Structure formats: C-alpha cells, structure tokens
Amino acid sequence: NALARRPELDRFQLEKERRSVELQLAANQELPTLSVFTAVAQDVGFSSKTFTGTGPFATDRTTAEVGATFEVPLPRRDARGLVRTAQAQLAQLLGLERFARDEIASQVQDAVSELVQTYARVTQAREEQRRANEVLQIETVLFNERQTSLFELNLQEIAAAEAQVRVVSVLGLYFGAVANYLAVLGADAPAPGVGGCV
C-alpha cells in the first residue's frame, strides 16, 4: 500500500519517462538522416521570352524540382556521448528508485513495530490501572470498616491516579504511532481496525 500511495515513487516514474525520451532522442541523433524535398515555381507577369525554340531552349513559366539528401553523421562522438550520458542518468535514477522503495519498506516496518509495541504498552498500562483500582476498592472497604488507616487509603488513591496518568500518557504515544503509521503508508484516513482498537 505504501509503495502504491507514496508520492516519491510517482516522481520517479515521471522522471524515468523523461529520461527515456532523452535516451531515444540521443539514439536518434546517431542515425543517418534522409531528407526529401519538392519545390514548384511559376512565373507571373508579362515578361517576354528570352529564348526561342523547342526542347531545352523552350521557355516555360512553371518549373518543378524534386530532390533528396542523405546525411551520415561521421563524427558521431557527440551523439554517442549523449546516449551514454542518458543511459547513465537512467541507471542512476533506477538505483535511486530502488533505494527509495527500500527506505519506504523500512519505514513501514519501523512504524508497524512501533505500533505493536505501543499497543502492548497500552494493554499493560490498562492492566496496571485495573489492578490499582481493585486495590483501591479493597482499601476503601477496609477503611470504611476501620481496618486500615487514612494514610494507607491515600497511598492507594495516589497509586490509582498515577496508573491512570500512565494510561493516558501511553495512549498519547499509541495514537502518535498510529499517525506515524498512516503517514508512512501515505494514507489520508485510518485504515480499518487501526486507531479504534484501544
């Protein structure tokens, strides 16, 4: 999904197309050139005939020319250099694209690992909060029955409050990991089952 959505790879695709066109242009400059031309001319006006007679000395007001030129570039070093430059640039671009793909895959793996770890921390913090609340309830019952002191009750209240603060703190880290995961995927909205599982 990340490889399909990330804009960096779209940029590489456009750049590869541009480099391919440059390579084709450079390769075309190595090829011989055949040019064909035609021309038609007609005299207008009231000029008198200069030549009289028939055959090649007859004067005609319309002329036509047909011709062709065939050029072979003898010093083709410039064209070969352009081809090699374009090939090297295309190879470099492909290497950069592979590197970008590998980097995106690594970022996705890191984001997934962070997401799994923070989710485990949320689960652990919630379990600690549940146990702290159970101990607080027991301590409250004992205090009401006058079997424990107010000091002991206050200690358990502080422990329960600290456990709740840890849950909130770890939830913040978890949702930060979800946001990082979505950013790495290039997604605009949460994927199904992500972010709403805590």
PDB file of C-alpha atoms in Angstrom:
ATOM      1  CA  ASN A   1       0.000   0.000   0.000  1.00  0.00           C
ATOM      2  CA  ALA A   2       2.785   2.417   0.873  1.00  0.00           C
ATOM      3  CA  LEU A   3       4.571   1.799  -2.428  1.00  0.00           C
ATOM      4  CA  ALA A   4       1.332   2.483  -4.307  1.00  0.00           C
ATOM      5  CA  ARG A   5       0.429   5.646  -2.351  1.00  0.00           C
ATOM      6  CA  ARG A   6       3.680   7.451  -1.643  1.00  0.00           C
ATOM      7  CA  PRO A   7       4.247  10.472  -3.952  1.00  0.00           C
ATOM      8  CA  GLU A   8       8.040   9.982  -4.097  1.00  0.00           C
ATOM      9  CA  LEU A   9       7.631   6.989  -6.380  1.00  0.00           C
ATOM     10  CA  ASP A  10       5.283   8.891  -8.707  1.00  0.00           C
ATOM     11  CA  ARG A  11       8.042  11.463  -9.125  1.00  0.00           C
ATOM     12  CA  PHE A  12      10.478   8.681 -10.041  1.00  0.00           C
ATOM     13  CA  GLN A  13       8.040   7.341 -12.639  1.00  0.00           C
ATOM     14  CA  LEU A  14       7.725  10.745 -14.306  1.00  0.00           C
ATOM     15  CA  GLU A  15      11.489  11.234 -14.209  1.00  0.00           C
ATOM     16  CA  LYS A  16      12.062   7.784 -15.778  1.00  0.00           C
ATOM     17  CA  GLU A  17       9.699   8.659 -18.626  1.00  0.00           C
ATOM     18  CA  ARG A  18      11.582  11.921 -19.219  1.00  0.00           C
ATOM     19  CA  ARG A  19      14.969  10.157 -19.184  1.00  0.00           C
ATOM     20  CA  SER A  20      13.666   7.509 -21.615  1.00  0.00           C
ATOM     21  CA  VAL A  21      12.618  10.228 -24.053  1.00  0.00           C
ATOM     22  CA  GLU A  22      16.069  11.833 -23.738  1.00  0.00           C
ATOM     23  CA  LEU A  23      17.684   8.446 -24.432  1.00  0.00           C
ATOM     24  CA  GLN A  24      15.538   7.948 -27.543  1.00  0.00           C
ATOM     25  CA  LEU A  25      16.445  11.433 -28.776  1.00  0.00           C
ATOM     26  CA  ALA A  26      20.158  10.776 -28.255  1.00  0.00           C
ATOM     27  CA  ALA A  27      19.889   7.419 -30.034  1.00  0.00           C
ATOM     28  CA  ASN A  28      18.091   9.077 -32.958  1.00  0.00           C
ATOM     29  CA  GLN A  29      20.939  11.568 -33.333  1.00  0.00           C
ATOM     30  CA  GLU A  30      23.278   8.661 -34.135  1.00  0.00           C
ATOM     31  CA  LEU A  31      21.172   7.545 -37.097  1.00  0.00           C
ATOM     32  CA  PRO A  32      21.621   8.780 -40.689  1.00  0.00           C
ATOM     33  CA  THR A  33      19.182  11.372 -41.985  1.00  0.00           C
ATOM     34  CA  LEU A  34      17.207  11.185 -45.229  1.00  0.00           C
ATOM     35  CA  SER A  35      15.541  14.422 -46.309  1.00  0.00           C
ATOM     36  CA  VAL A  36      13.224  14.623 -49.316  1.00  0.00           C
ATOM     37  CA  PHE A  37      12.106  17.937 -50.775  1.00  0.00           C
ATOM     38  CA  THR A  38       9.961  19.186 -53.620  1.00  0.00           C
ATOM     39  CA  ALA A  39       9.524  22.700 -54.983  1.00  0.00           C
ATOM     40  CA  VAL A  40       7.219  24.185 -57.598  1.00  0.00           C
ATOM     41  CA  ALA A  41       7.589  27.679 -59.045  1.00  0.00           C
ATOM     42  CA  GLN A  42       5.551  29.601 -61.560  1.00  0.00           C
ATOM     43  CA  ASP A  43       6.489  32.905 -63.172  1.00  0.00           C
ATOM     44  CA  VAL A  44       3.823  35.548 -63.219  1.00  0.00           C
ATOM     45  CA  GLY A  45       3.713  38.747 -65.172  1.00  0.00           C
ATOM     46  CA  PHE A  46       4.161  39.857 -68.790  1.00  0.00           C
ATOM     47  CA  SER A  47       7.798  39.098 -69.441  1.00  0.00           C
ATOM     48  CA  SER A  48       8.832  38.238 -72.938  1.00  0.00           C
ATOM     49  CA  LYS A  49      10.521  35.001 -73.825  1.00  0.00           C
ATOM     50  CA  THR A  50      14.272  35.194 -73.731  1.00  0.00           C
ATOM     51  CA  PHE A  51      14.864  32.007 -75.629  1.00  0.00           C
ATOM     52  CA  THR A  52      13.003  30.862 -78.644  1.00  0.00           C
ATOM     53  CA  GLY A  53      12.832  27.402 -79.880  1.00  0.00           C
ATOM     54  CA  THR A  54      11.833  23.976 -78.749  1.00  0.00           C
ATOM     55  CA  GLY A  55      13.297  21.366 -76.418  1.00  0.00           C
ATOM     56  CA  PRO A  56      15.539  22.585 -73.600  1.00  0.00           C
ATOM     57  CA  PHE A  57      15.517  26.113 -75.071  1.00  0.00           C
ATOM     58  CA  ALA A  58      11.745  26.499 -74.837  1.00  0.00           C
ATOM     59  CA  THR A  59      10.636  28.980 -72.236  1.00  0.00           C
ATOM     60  CA  ASP A  60       8.004  27.779 -69.743  1.00  0.00           C
ATOM     61  CA  ARG A  61       6.505  29.719 -66.908  1.00  0.00           C
ATOM     62  CA  THR A  62       6.234  26.699 -64.492  1.00  0.00           C
ATOM     63  CA  THR A  63       9.157  24.756 -63.019  1.00  0.00           C
ATOM     64  CA  ALA A  64       9.256  21.832 -60.561  1.00  0.00           C
ATOM     65  CA  GLU A  65      12.144  20.430 -58.541  1.00  0.00           C
ATOM     66  CA  VAL A  66      12.395  17.137 -56.667  1.00  0.00           C
ATOM     67  CA  GLY A  67      15.409  16.163 -54.573  1.00  0.00           C
ATOM     68  CA  ALA A  68      16.737  14.172 -51.651  1.00  0.00           C
ATOM     69  CA  THR A  69      19.692  14.446 -49.310  1.00  0.00           C
ATOM     70  CA  PHE A  70      21.171  11.599 -47.321  1.00  0.00           C
ATOM     71  CA  GLU A  71      23.398  12.545 -44.405  1.00  0.00           C
ATOM     72  CA  VAL A  72      25.517  10.175 -42.355  1.00  0.00           C
ATOM     73  CA  PRO A  73      26.997  11.802 -39.248  1.00  0.00           C
ATOM     74  CA  LEU A  74      30.663  10.815 -39.443  1.00  0.00           C
ATOM     75  CA  PRO A  75      31.862  12.332 -36.158  1.00  0.00           C
ATOM     76  CA  ARG A  76      29.178  10.642 -34.039  1.00  0.00           C
ATOM     77  CA  ARG A  77      31.061  11.065 -30.781  1.00  0.00           C
ATOM     78  CA  ASP A  78      28.642  13.751 -29.568  1.00  0.00           C
ATOM     79  CA  ALA A  79      25.625  11.521 -30.182  1.00  0.00           C
ATOM     80  CA  ARG A  80      27.340   8.526 -28.554  1.00  0.00           C
ATOM     81  CA  GLY A  81      28.235  10.688 -25.573  1.00  0.00           C
ATOM     82  CA  LEU A  82      24.628  11.824 -25.252  1.00  0.00           C
ATOM     83  CA  VAL A  83      23.444   8.199 -25.403  1.00  0.00           C
ATOM     84  CA  ARG A  84      25.903   7.122 -22.719  1.00  0.00           C
ATOM     85  CA  THR A  85      25.005  10.108 -20.537  1.00  0.00           C
ATOM     86  CA  ALA A  86      21.292   9.362 -20.863  1.00  0.00           C
ATOM     87  CA  GLN A  87      21.887   5.671 -20.077  1.00  0.00           C
ATOM     88  CA  ALA A  88      23.968   6.556 -17.003  1.00  0.00           C
ATOM     89  CA  GLN A  89      21.329   9.020 -15.777  1.00  0.00           C
ATOM     90  CA  LEU A  90      18.591   6.420 -16.254  1.00  0.00           C
ATOM     91  CA  ALA A  91      20.627   3.786 -14.374  1.00  0.00           C
ATOM     92  CA  GLN A  92      21.260   6.270 -11.556  1.00  0.00           C
ATOM     93  CA  LEU A  93      17.563   7.090 -11.406  1.00  0.00           C
ATOM     94  CA  LEU A  94      16.667   3.382 -11.200  1.00  0.00           C
ATOM     95  CA  GLY A  95      19.158   2.971  -8.350  1.00  0.00           C
ATOM     96  CA  LEU A  96      17.656   5.935  -6.505  1.00  0.00           C
ATOM     97  CA  GLU A  97      14.178   4.483  -7.008  1.00  0.00           C
ATOM     98  CA  ARG A  98      15.278   1.113  -5.570  1.00  0.00           C
ATOM     99  CA  PHE A  99      16.790   2.931  -2.605  1.00  0.00           C
ATOM    100  CA  ALA A 100      13.542   4.895  -2.075  1.00  0.00           C
ATOM    101  CA  ARG A 101      11.494   1.687  -2.240  1.00  0.00           C
ATOM    102  CA  ASP A 102      13.770   0.017   0.306  1.00  0.00           C
ATOM    103  CA  GLU A 103      13.590   3.080   2.551  1.00  0.00           C
ATOM    104  CA  ILE A 104       9.776   3.116   2.389  1.00  0.00           C
ATOM    105  CA  ALA A 105       9.667  -0.603   3.229  1.00  0.00           C
ATOM    106  CA  SER A 106      11.993   0.014   6.189  1.00  0.00           C
ATOM    107  CA  GLN A 107       9.846   2.942   7.376  1.00  0.00           C
ATOM    108  CA  VAL A 108       6.719   0.765   7.200  1.00  0.00           C
ATOM    109  CA  GLN A 109       8.407  -1.996   9.215  1.00  0.00           C
ATOM    110  CA  ASP A 110       9.556   0.525  11.833  1.00  0.00           C
ATOM    111  CA  ALA A 111       6.071   2.066  12.041  1.00  0.00           C
ATOM    112  CA  VAL A 112       4.417  -1.339  12.435  1.00  0.00           C
ATOM    113  CA  SER A 113       6.919  -2.302  15.135  1.00  0.00           C
ATOM    114  CA  GLU A 114       6.284   0.974  16.983  1.00  0.00           C
ATOM    115  CA  LEU A 115       2.527   0.462  16.681  1.00  0.00           C
ATOM    116  CA  VAL A 116       2.709  -3.082  18.087  1.00  0.00           C
ATOM    117  CA  GLN A 117       4.979  -2.031  20.959  1.00  0.00           C
ATOM    118  CA  THR A 118       2.849   0.948  21.991  1.00  0.00           C
ATOM    119  CA  TYR A 119      -0.303  -1.173  21.808  1.00  0.00           C
ATOM    120  CA  ALA A 120       1.343  -3.698  24.156  1.00  0.00           C
ATOM    121  CA  ARG A 121       2.264  -0.836  26.488  1.00  0.00           C
ATOM    122  CA  VAL A 122      -1.349   0.410  26.446  1.00  0.00           C
ATOM    123  CA  THR A 123      -2.566  -3.089  27.332  1.00  0.00           C
ATOM    124  CA  GLN A 124      -0.042  -3.331  30.166  1.00  0.00           C
ATOM    125  CA  ALA A 125      -0.867   0.164  31.499  1.00  0.00           C
ATOM    126  CA  ARG A 126      -4.591  -0.627  31.475  1.00  0.00           C
ATOM    127  CA  GLU A 127      -3.965  -3.854  33.372  1.00  0.00           C
ATOM    128  CA  GLU A 128      -1.925  -1.918  35.956  1.00  0.00           C
ATOM    129  CA  GLN A 129      -4.754   0.630  36.231  1.00  0.00           C
ATOM    130  CA  ARG A 130      -7.329  -2.140  36.701  1.00  0.00           C
ATOM    131  CA  ARG A 131      -5.277  -3.716  39.491  1.00  0.00           C
ATOM    132  CA  ALA A 132      -4.628  -0.348  41.172  1.00  0.00           C
ATOM    133  CA  ASN A 133      -8.383   0.367  41.114  1.00  0.00           C
ATOM    134  CA  GLU A 134      -9.126  -3.079  42.608  1.00  0.00           C
ATOM    135  CA  VAL A 135      -6.614  -2.480  45.408  1.00  0.00           C
ATOM    136  CA  LEU A 136      -8.145   0.986  45.967  1.00  0.00           C
ATOM    137  CA  GLN A 137     -11.630  -0.544  46.247  1.00  0.00           C
ATOM    138  CA  ILE A 138     -10.380  -3.115  48.759  1.00  0.00           C
ATOM    139  CA  GLU A 139      -8.545  -0.420  50.723  1.00  0.00           C
ATOM    140  CA  THR A 140     -11.690   1.740  50.721  1.00  0.00           C
ATOM    141  CA  VAL A 141     -13.765  -1.145  52.132  1.00  0.00           C
ATOM    142  CA  LEU A 142     -11.097  -1.778  54.772  1.00  0.00           C
ATOM    143  CA  PHE A 143     -11.020   1.912  55.667  1.00  0.00           C
ATOM    144  CA  ASN A 144     -14.792   2.018  55.998  1.00  0.00           C
ATOM    145  CA  GLU A 145     -14.593  -0.985  58.309  1.00  0.00           C
ATOM    146  CA  ARG A 146     -11.809   0.790  60.218  1.00  0.00           C
ATOM    147  CA  GLN A 147      -9.276  -1.918  59.486  1.00  0.00           C
ATOM    148  CA  THR A 148      -6.761   0.424  57.794  1.00  0.00           C
ATOM    149  CA  SER A 149      -5.587   3.994  58.163  1.00  0.00           C
ATOM    150  CA  LEU A 150      -6.337   7.071  56.098  1.00  0.00           C
ATOM    151  CA  PHE A 151      -2.642   7.161  55.174  1.00  0.00           C
ATOM    152  CA  GLU A 152      -2.876   3.705  53.543  1.00  0.00           C
ATOM    153  CA  LEU A 153      -6.029   4.739  51.686  1.00  0.00           C
ATOM    154  CA  ASN A 154      -4.318   7.908  50.401  1.00  0.00           C
ATOM    155  CA  LEU A 155      -1.346   5.872  49.163  1.00  0.00           C
ATOM    156  CA  GLN A 156      -3.680   3.626  47.164  1.00  0.00           C
ATOM    157  CA  GLU A 157      -5.550   6.639  45.758  1.00  0.00           C
ATOM    158  CA  ILE A 158      -2.221   8.122  44.607  1.00  0.00           C
ATOM    159  CA  ALA A 159      -1.199   4.778  43.042  1.00  0.00           C
ATOM    160  CA  ALA A 160      -4.543   4.558  41.185  1.00  0.00           C
ATOM    161  CA  ALA A 161      -4.218   8.151  39.925  1.00  0.00           C
ATOM    162  CA  GLU A 162      -0.638   7.519  38.753  1.00  0.00           C
ATOM    163  CA  ALA A 163      -1.793   4.384  36.928  1.00  0.00           C
ATOM    164  CA  GLN A 164      -4.481   6.420  35.156  1.00  0.00           C
ATOM    165  CA  VAL A 165      -1.919   9.068  34.168  1.00  0.00           C
ATOM    166  CA  ARG A 166       0.311   6.314  32.720  1.00  0.00           C
ATOM    167  CA  VAL A 167      -2.616   5.025  30.656  1.00  0.00           C
ATOM    168  CA  VAL A 168      -3.293   8.490  29.246  1.00  0.00           C
ATOM    169  CA  SER A 169       0.407   9.019  28.512  1.00  0.00           C
ATOM    170  CA  VAL A 170       0.780   5.672  26.756  1.00  0.00           C
ATOM    171  CA  LEU A 171      -2.437   6.282  24.792  1.00  0.00           C
ATOM    172  CA  GLY A 172      -0.889   9.512  23.522  1.00  0.00           C
ATOM    173  CA  LEU A 173       2.154   7.547  22.365  1.00  0.00           C
ATOM    174  CA  TYR A 174      -0.100   4.944  20.758  1.00  0.00           C
ATOM    175  CA  PHE A 175      -2.098   7.481  18.754  1.00  0.00           C
ATOM    176  CA  GLY A 176       1.174   9.148  17.746  1.00  0.00           C
ATOM    177  CA  ALA A 177       2.313   5.731  16.468  1.00  0.00           C
ATOM    178  CA  VAL A 178      -0.982   5.347  14.570  1.00  0.00           C
ATOM    179  CA  ALA A 179      -0.478   8.767  12.958  1.00  0.00           C
ATOM    180  CA  ASN A 180       3.109   7.854  12.042  1.00  0.00           C
ATOM    181  CA  TYR A 181       1.938   4.544  10.565  1.00  0.00           C
ATOM    182  CA  LEU A 182      -0.704   6.273   8.433  1.00  0.00           C
ATOM    183  CA  ALA A 183       1.818   8.895   7.302  1.00  0.00           C
ATOM    184  CA  VAL A 184       4.296   6.201   6.284  1.00  0.00           C
ATOM    185  CA  LEU A 185       1.562   4.435   4.319  1.00  0.00           C
ATOM    186  CA  GLY A 186       0.600   7.692   2.651  1.00  0.00           C
ATOM    187  CA  ALA A 187      -2.993   7.178   3.817  1.00  0.00           C
ATOM    188  CA  ASP A 188      -5.425  10.039   4.375  1.00  0.00           C
ATOM    189  CA  ALA A 189      -7.742   8.264   6.802  1.00  0.00           C
ATOM    190  CA  PRO A 190      -7.279   5.470   9.341  1.00  0.00           C
ATOM    191  CA  ALA A 191      -7.239   2.009   7.887  1.00  0.00           C
ATOM    192  CA  PRO A 192      -9.975  -0.360   9.095  1.00  0.00           C
ATOM    193  CA  GLY A 193      -9.139  -1.591  12.589  1.00  0.00           C
ATOM    194  CA  VAL A 194      -6.323   0.908  13.151  1.00  0.00           C
ATOM    195  CA  GLY A 195      -6.685   3.523  15.865  1.00  0.00           C
ATOM    196  CA  GLY A 196     -10.016   2.288  17.157  1.00  0.00           C
ATOM    197  CA  CYS A 197      -8.657  -0.889  18.720  1.00  0.00           C
ATOM    198  CA  VAL A 198      -7.715   0.620  22.114  1.00  0.00           C
TER     199      VAL A 198
END
